[in-house]
mmCIF file of C-alpha atoms in Angstrom:
data_model
loop_
_atom_site.group_PDB
_atom_site.id
_atom_site.type_symbol
_atom_site.label_atom_id
_atom_site.label_comp_id
_atom_site.label_asym_id
_atom_site.label_seq_id
_atom_site.Cartn_x
_atom_site.Cartn_y
_atom_site.Cartn_z
ATOM 1 C CA MET A 1 16.677 109.996 10.483
ATOM 2 C CA SER A 2 17.237 109.283 14.144
ATOM 3 C CA ASP A 3 19.664 109.660 17.038
ATOM 4 C CA GLY A 4 20.729 107.611 20.047
ATOM 5 C CA ARG A 5 17.641 108.587 22.025
ATOM 6 C CA GLU A 6 15.449 106.466 19.800
ATOM 7 C CA SER A 7 14.832 102.761 20.274
ATOM 8 C CA LEU A 8 13.175 101.535 17.137
ATOM 9 C CA VAL A 9 12.578 97.933 16.193
ATOM 10 C CA ARG A 10 13.136 97.215 12.537
ATOM 11 C CA GLY A 11 10.761 94.900 10.810
ATOM 12 C CA LYS A 12 12.120 93.008 7.848
ATOM 13 C CA ALA A 13 13.979 95.431 5.597
ATOM 14 C CA ILE A 14 12.986 95.417 1.943
ATOM 15 C CA GLU A 15 16.471 94.914 0.536
ATOM 16 C CA ALA A 16 15.774 95.167 -3.192
ATOM 17 C CA ALA A 17 13.351 97.062 -5.364
ATOM 18 C CA TRP A 18 11.573 93.963 -6.613
ATOM 19 C CA ARG A 19 10.922 92.888 -3.041
ATOM 20 C CA GLY A 20 9.597 96.351 -2.211
ATOM 21 C CA GLN A 21 7.240 96.103 -5.169
ATOM 22 C CA ALA A 22 5.800 92.822 -3.919
ATOM 23 C CA GLU A 23 5.317 94.181 -0.401
ATOM 24 C CA CYS A 24 3.632 97.382 -1.621
ATOM 25 C CA LEU A 25 1.355 95.570 -4.036
ATOM 26 C CA GLY A 26 0.080 93.310 -1.251
ATOM 27 C CA CYS A 27 -0.057 95.933 1.507
ATOM 28 C CA GLY A 28 -3.228 95.729 3.571
ATOM 29 C CA ILE A 29 -3.604 99.532 3.772
ATOM 30 C CA ARG A 30 -2.492 100.264 0.224
ATOM 31 C CA GLU A 31 -5.865 101.767 -0.732
ATOM 32 C CA THR A 32 -5.407 104.538 1.843
ATOM 33 C CA ALA A 33 -1.608 104.903 1.669
ATOM 34 C CA LEU A 34 0.715 107.038 -0.435
ATOM 35 C CA PHE A 35 0.972 104.421 -3.202
ATOM 36 C CA ALA A 36 -2.802 103.988 -3.419
ATOM 37 C CA ASP A 37 -3.164 104.936 -7.094
ATOM 38 C CA LEU A 38 -0.052 103.270 -8.486
ATOM 39 C CA ARG A 39 -0.298 100.466 -11.001
ATOM 40 C CA GLU A 40 1.966 97.466 -11.219
ATOM 41 C CA GLN A 41 4.159 99.009 -13.924
ATOM 42 C CA ASP A 42 4.757 102.064 -11.752
ATOM 43 C CA PHE A 43 6.596 100.001 -9.147
ATOM 44 C CA ALA A 44 9.366 99.370 -11.683
ATOM 45 C CA LEU A 45 10.411 102.976 -11.003
ATOM 46 C CA ILE A 46 11.418 102.151 -7.412
ATOM 47 C CA HIS A 47 15.218 101.833 -7.224
ATOM 48 C CA LEU A 48 15.885 102.393 -3.529
ATOM 49 C CA PRO A 49 14.840 100.165 -0.609
ATOM 50 C CA ILE A 50 11.655 100.903 1.335
ATOM 51 C CA ASP A 51 12.093 99.970 5.001
ATOM 52 C CA GLU A 52 9.396 98.609 7.266
ATOM 53 C CA ILE A 53 10.089 100.127 10.688
ATOM 54 C CA ASP A 54 8.186 99.636 13.941
ATOM 55 C CA PHE A 55 8.377 102.334 16.611
ATOM 56 C CA GLU A 56 7.787 101.713 20.303
ATOM 57 C CA VAL A 57 5.581 104.093 22.291
ATOM 58 C CA GLY A 58 7.443 107.324 22.975
ATOM 59 C CA THR A 59 10.102 106.953 20.269
ATOM 60 C CA ALA A 60 10.584 109.440 17.445
ATOM 61 C CA LEU A 61 10.257 108.787 13.740
ATOM 62 C CA TYR A 62 12.279 111.975 13.260
ATOM 63 C CA HIS A 63 13.059 115.214 15.110
ATOM 64 C CA VAL A 64 12.397 118.830 14.231
ATOM 65 C CA GLY A 65 15.359 120.203 12.269
ATOM 66 C CA ASP A 66 16.544 116.810 11.019
ATOM 67 C CA PRO A 67 17.317 116.723 7.277
ATOM 68 C CA GLY A 68 14.185 115.606 5.439
ATOM 69 C CA GLN A 69 15.360 112.411 3.782
ATOM 70 C CA ALA A 70 12.192 110.310 3.709
ATOM 71 C CA VAL A 71 8.438 110.283 4.225
ATOM 72 C CA TYR A 72 6.657 107.757 6.425
ATOM 73 C CA THR A 73 3.398 106.010 5.651
ATOM 74 C CA ILE A 74 1.659 105.044 8.894
ATOM 75 C CA ARG A 75 0.553 101.402 8.561
ATOM 76 C CA SER A 76 -0.862 101.094 12.087
ATOM 77 C CA GLY A 77 -0.723 102.965 15.379
ATOM 78 C CA LEU A 78 -0.896 106.662 16.251
ATOM 79 C CA VAL A 79 1.716 109.415 15.844
ATOM 80 C CA LYS A 80 1.774 112.919 17.293
ATOM 81 C CA LEU A 81 3.439 115.884 15.573
ATOM 82 C CA VAL A 82 5.013 118.133 18.199
ATOM 83 C CA SER A 83 6.098 121.765 17.995
ATOM 84 C CA TYR A 84 8.318 123.145 20.768
ATOM 85 C CA LEU A 85 7.611 126.611 22.132
ATOM 86 C CA ALA A 86 10.108 129.312 23.045
ATOM 87 C CA ASP A 87 9.281 128.912 26.752
ATOM 88 C CA GLY A 88 10.236 125.224 26.664
ATOM 89 C CA GLY A 89 6.670 123.960 26.419
ATOM 90 C CA GLN A 90 5.290 121.877 23.617
ATOM 91 C CA ARG A 91 2.151 121.799 21.507
ATOM 92 C CA ILE A 92 0.819 118.790 19.646
ATOM 93 C CA VAL A 93 -0.359 120.131 16.298
ATOM 94 C CA ARG A 94 -1.753 117.002 14.669
ATOM 95 C CA LEU A 95 -2.363 113.266 15.060
ATOM 96 C CA LEU A 96 -1.574 110.791 12.284
ATOM 97 C CA ARG A 97 -3.305 107.420 11.890
ATOM 98 C CA ALA A 98 -3.095 104.406 9.577
ATOM 99 C CA GLY A 99 -2.951 105.597 5.972
ATOM 100 C CA ASP A 100 -1.587 109.064 6.817
ATOM 101 C CA THR A 101 1.828 110.284 5.651
ATOM 102 C CA ALA A 102 4.382 111.962 7.916
ATOM 103 C CA GLY A 103 7.186 114.248 6.775
ATOM 104 C CA LEU A 104 5.781 115.554 3.490
ATOM 105 C CA GLU A 105 7.998 118.635 3.795
ATOM 106 C CA ALA A 106 10.963 116.358 3.023
ATOM 107 C CA LEU A 107 9.757 116.188 -0.582
ATOM 108 C CA LEU A 108 10.539 119.904 -0.898
ATOM 109 C CA GLY A 109 14.075 119.370 0.372
ATOM 110 C CA LEU A 110 13.214 120.967 3.724
ATOM 111 C CA GLU A 111 14.134 119.991 7.255
ATOM 112 C CA TYR A 112 11.386 118.317 9.278
ATOM 113 C CA GLU A 113 9.076 120.943 10.763
ATOM 114 C CA HIS A 114 7.954 118.882 13.771
ATOM 115 C CA THR A 115 9.067 116.001 15.929
ATOM 116 C CA ALA A 116 6.982 112.912 15.139
ATOM 117 C CA ILE A 117 6.533 110.612 18.153
ATOM 118 C CA ALA A 118 4.646 107.320 18.429
ATOM 119 C CA LEU A 119 1.745 107.570 20.886
ATOM 120 C CA ARG A 120 1.029 103.868 20.410
ATOM 121 C CA GLN A 121 3.014 100.994 18.969
ATOM 122 C CA THR A 122 3.343 102.159 15.371
ATOM 123 C CA ALA A 123 4.263 100.369 12.144
ATOM 124 C CA THR A 124 5.535 102.475 9.254
ATOM 125 C CA CYS A 125 7.011 102.265 5.799
ATOM 126 C CA ARG A 126 9.971 104.630 5.392
ATOM 127 C CA ILE A 127 10.040 105.789 1.773
ATOM 128 C CA PRO A 128 13.180 107.649 0.612
ATOM 129 C CA ARG A 129 12.538 111.096 -0.818
ATOM 130 C CA GLU A 130 14.178 110.064 -4.102
ATOM 131 C CA VAL A 131 11.637 107.260 -4.589
ATOM 132 C CA VAL A 132 8.652 109.589 -4.268
ATOM 133 C CA THR A 133 10.304 112.279 -6.426
ATOM 134 C CA ARG A 134 11.049 109.785 -9.210
ATOM 135 C CA LEU A 135 7.501 108.429 -9.144
ATOM 136 C CA SER A 136 6.039 111.936 -9.109
ATOM 137 C CA GLU A 137 8.116 112.919 -12.143
ATOM 138 C CA ASN A 138 7.226 109.819 -14.126
ATOM 139 C CA THR A 139 3.588 109.054 -13.367
ATOM 140 C CA PRO A 140 0.658 111.473 -12.975
ATOM 141 C CA ARG A 141 -0.918 109.008 -10.550
ATOM 142 C CA MET A 142 1.773 109.696 -7.965
ATOM 143 C CA HIS A 143 1.567 113.449 -8.503
ATOM 144 C CA ALA A 144 -2.207 113.408 -7.974
ATOM 145 C CA GLN A 145 -1.839 111.381 -4.787
ATOM 146 C CA LEU A 146 0.737 113.835 -3.441
ATOM 147 C CA MET A 147 -1.604 116.751 -4.106
ATOM 148 C CA GLN A 148 -4.320 114.914 -2.188
ATOM 149 C CA ARG A 149 -1.893 114.397 0.708
ATOM 150 C CA TRP A 150 -1.019 118.086 0.853
ATOM 151 C CA GLN A 151 -4.712 118.995 0.772
ATOM 152 C CA ARG A 152 -5.492 116.512 3.529
ATOM 153 C CA SER A 153 -2.719 118.013 5.669
ATOM 154 C CA VAL A 154 -4.205 121.482 5.234
ATOM 155 C CA GLN A 155 -7.697 120.211 6.083
ATOM 156 C CA GLN A 156 -6.411 118.404 9.168
ATOM 157 C CA ALA A 157 -4.582 121.514 10.338
ATOM 158 C CA ASP A 158 -7.706 123.633 9.849
ATOM 159 C CA ALA A 159 -9.873 121.098 11.671
ATOM 160 C CA TRP A 160 -7.360 120.923 14.519
ATOM 161 C CA LEU A 161 -7.468 124.685 14.959
ATOM 162 C CA THR A 162 -11.255 124.937 14.878
ATOM 163 C CA ARG A 163 -12.130 121.805 16.859
ATOM 164 C CA LEU A 164 -9.386 121.553 19.437
ATOM 165 C CA SER A 165 -8.107 125.111 19.932
ATOM 166 C CA THR A 166 -11.337 127.043 20.449
ATOM 167 C CA GLY A 167 -14.061 127.023 23.086
ATOM 168 C CA ASN A 168 -13.902 126.199 26.770
ATOM 169 C CA ALA A 169 -11.705 123.400 28.112
ATOM 170 C CA LYS A 170 -14.575 120.946 28.609
ATOM 171 C CA ALA A 171 -15.739 121.408 25.010
ATOM 172 C CA ARG A 172 -12.182 120.859 23.747
ATOM 173 C CA VAL A 173 -11.814 117.607 25.706
ATOM 174 C CA ALA A 174 -15.178 116.404 24.380
ATOM 175 C CA ARG A 175 -14.139 117.165 20.798
ATOM 176 C CA LEU A 176 -10.854 115.312 21.279
ATOM 177 C CA LEU A 177 -12.672 112.255 22.627
ATOM 178 C CA LEU A 178 -15.025 112.277 19.646
ATOM 179 C CA LEU A 179 -12.036 112.601 17.314
ATOM 180 C CA LEU A 180 -10.297 109.640 18.960
ATOM 181 C CA ARG A 181 -13.496 107.618 18.748
ATOM 182 C CA GLU A 182 -13.665 108.258 14.988
ATOM 183 C CA GLY A 183 -10.353 106.467 14.637
ATOM 184 C CA GLN A 184 -11.535 103.442 16.641
ATOM 185 C CA GLY A 185 -15.003 102.815 15.273
ATOM 186 C CA GLY A 186 -17.965 101.997 17.517
ATOM 187 C CA GLU A 187 -18.547 103.789 20.808
ATOM 188 C CA GLN A 188 -15.084 103.390 22.308
ATOM 189 C CA CYS A 189 -11.940 105.495 22.385
ATOM 190 C CA MET A 190 -8.435 105.046 23.724
ATOM 191 C CA LEU A 191 -6.887 107.785 25.832
ATOM 192 C CA PHE A 192 -3.239 108.551 26.521
ATOM 193 C CA GLY A 193 -1.364 110.665 29.043
ATOM 194 C CA ARG A 194 -3.039 113.806 30.374
ATOM 195 C CA GLU A 195 0.112 115.803 29.592
ATOM 196 C CA ASP A 196 -0.314 114.911 25.922
ATOM 197 C CA MET A 197 -3.994 115.785 26.090
ATOM 198 C CA GLY A 198 -3.139 119.185 27.518
ATOM 199 C CA ALA A 199 -0.536 119.746 24.800
ATOM 200 C CA MET A 200 -3.120 118.949 22.148
ATOM 201 C CA LEU A 201 -5.803 121.214 23.569
ATOM 202 C CA GLY A 202 -3.775 124.143 24.880
ATOM 203 C CA VAL A 203 -4.857 123.509 28.492
ATOM 204 C CA THR A 204 -2.895 122.478 31.558
ATOM 205 C CA THR A 205 -2.304 118.839 32.483
ATOM 206 C CA GLU A 206 -4.300 119.447 35.660
ATOM 207 C CA THR A 207 -7.285 120.769 33.702
ATOM 208 C CA ALA A 208 -7.255 117.774 31.354
ATOM 209 C CA SER A 209 -7.052 115.370 34.314
ATOM 210 C CA ARG A 210 -9.891 117.115 36.169
ATOM 211 C CA ILE A 211 -12.237 117.037 33.172
ATOM 212 C CA VAL A 212 -11.538 113.371 32.376
ATOM 213 C CA ALA A 213 -12.173 112.525 36.040
ATOM 214 C CA GLU A 214 -15.470 114.441 35.902
ATOM 215 C CA PHE A 215 -16.509 112.608 32.719
ATOM 216 C CA ARG A 216 -15.783 109.279 34.415
ATOM 217 C CA ARG A 217 -17.678 110.280 37.555
ATOM 218 C CA THR A 218 -20.767 111.341 35.589
ATOM 219 C CA GLY A 219 -20.768 108.277 33.314
ATOM 220 C CA ILE A 220 -19.798 110.071 30.112
ATOM 221 C CA LEU A 221 -16.741 107.804 30.089
ATOM 222 C CA THR A 222 -16.805 104.220 31.366
ATOM 223 C CA GLU A 223 -13.493 102.406 31.581
ATOM 224 C CA VAL A 224 -13.555 98.981 29.913
ATOM 225 C CA GLY A 225 -9.820 98.290 29.775
ATOM 226 C CA GLN A 226 -6.447 99.956 30.213
ATOM 227 C CA ASN A 227 -6.928 103.476 28.842
ATOM 228 C CA ARG A 228 -9.950 102.265 26.834
ATOM 229 C CA TYR A 229 -13.384 103.787 27.468
ATOM 230 C CA ASP A 230 -16.977 103.475 26.354
ATOM 231 C CA CYS A 231 -18.201 106.935 25.376
ATOM 232 C CA ASP A 232 -21.605 108.539 25.826
ATOM 233 C CA VAL A 233 -21.540 110.027 22.335
ATOM 234 C CA GLU A 234 -24.694 112.117 22.774
ATOM 235 C CA ALA A 235 -23.371 113.757 25.931
ATOM 236 C CA LEU A 236 -19.976 114.409 24.359
ATOM 237 C CA THR A 237 -21.623 115.910 21.276
ATOM 238 C CA ARG A 238 -23.683 118.282 23.426
ATOM 239 C CA LEU A 239 -20.558 119.390 25.277
ATOM 240 C CA ALA A 240 -18.563 119.724 22.058
ATOM 241 C CA ASP A 241 -21.239 122.007 20.599
ATOM 242 C CA SER A 242 -21.436 124.184 23.689
#
């Protein structure tokens, strides 16, 4: 799953299936997570441990090309999926939030297609591929949830292409800010490094920095804490639609 470059902090490991059942049944994000539709009797099918793993900012859940041995349900935090280009650059192809699932390709026996890196302190549940496969084979509720996950991944990829990869640079930054605000609720959003912003939007780091500085200067963004901003939603919407 990982190599020496990672520094991950393990939460309490779920050492037996019955303990995993109790944790999953009481999970605070269960309604939006991979096990959302399961019933109590379904958890009897779990025969491998499910690990709770916390990842520090900048550490990888897995790397592109690693054997796909597990999927990850994001319990809290923010994860970027990174593709590396032939010229040595990188492109962030999607963001995952609480309730999303990372590494679905592992269920097909494939290597991981991206490198998944925590953009914020992130809590996950690492679910072995065998657990999901067994549940999918034995309960239609798991199969239906997996189909929904695949569909959501396709929709997110389509939205990423149309919202963040088209239009002028200022419109792309505005759309990203609105997207980040959706994940926070209210009128605020949290930003991260300008290099990451550029990798998400297909613009240079300098362009991303210049536009954020302009938004701050004109009052579209007002800093209220470290990397946290109040957003002028109307102004951002106008720019996003331009």
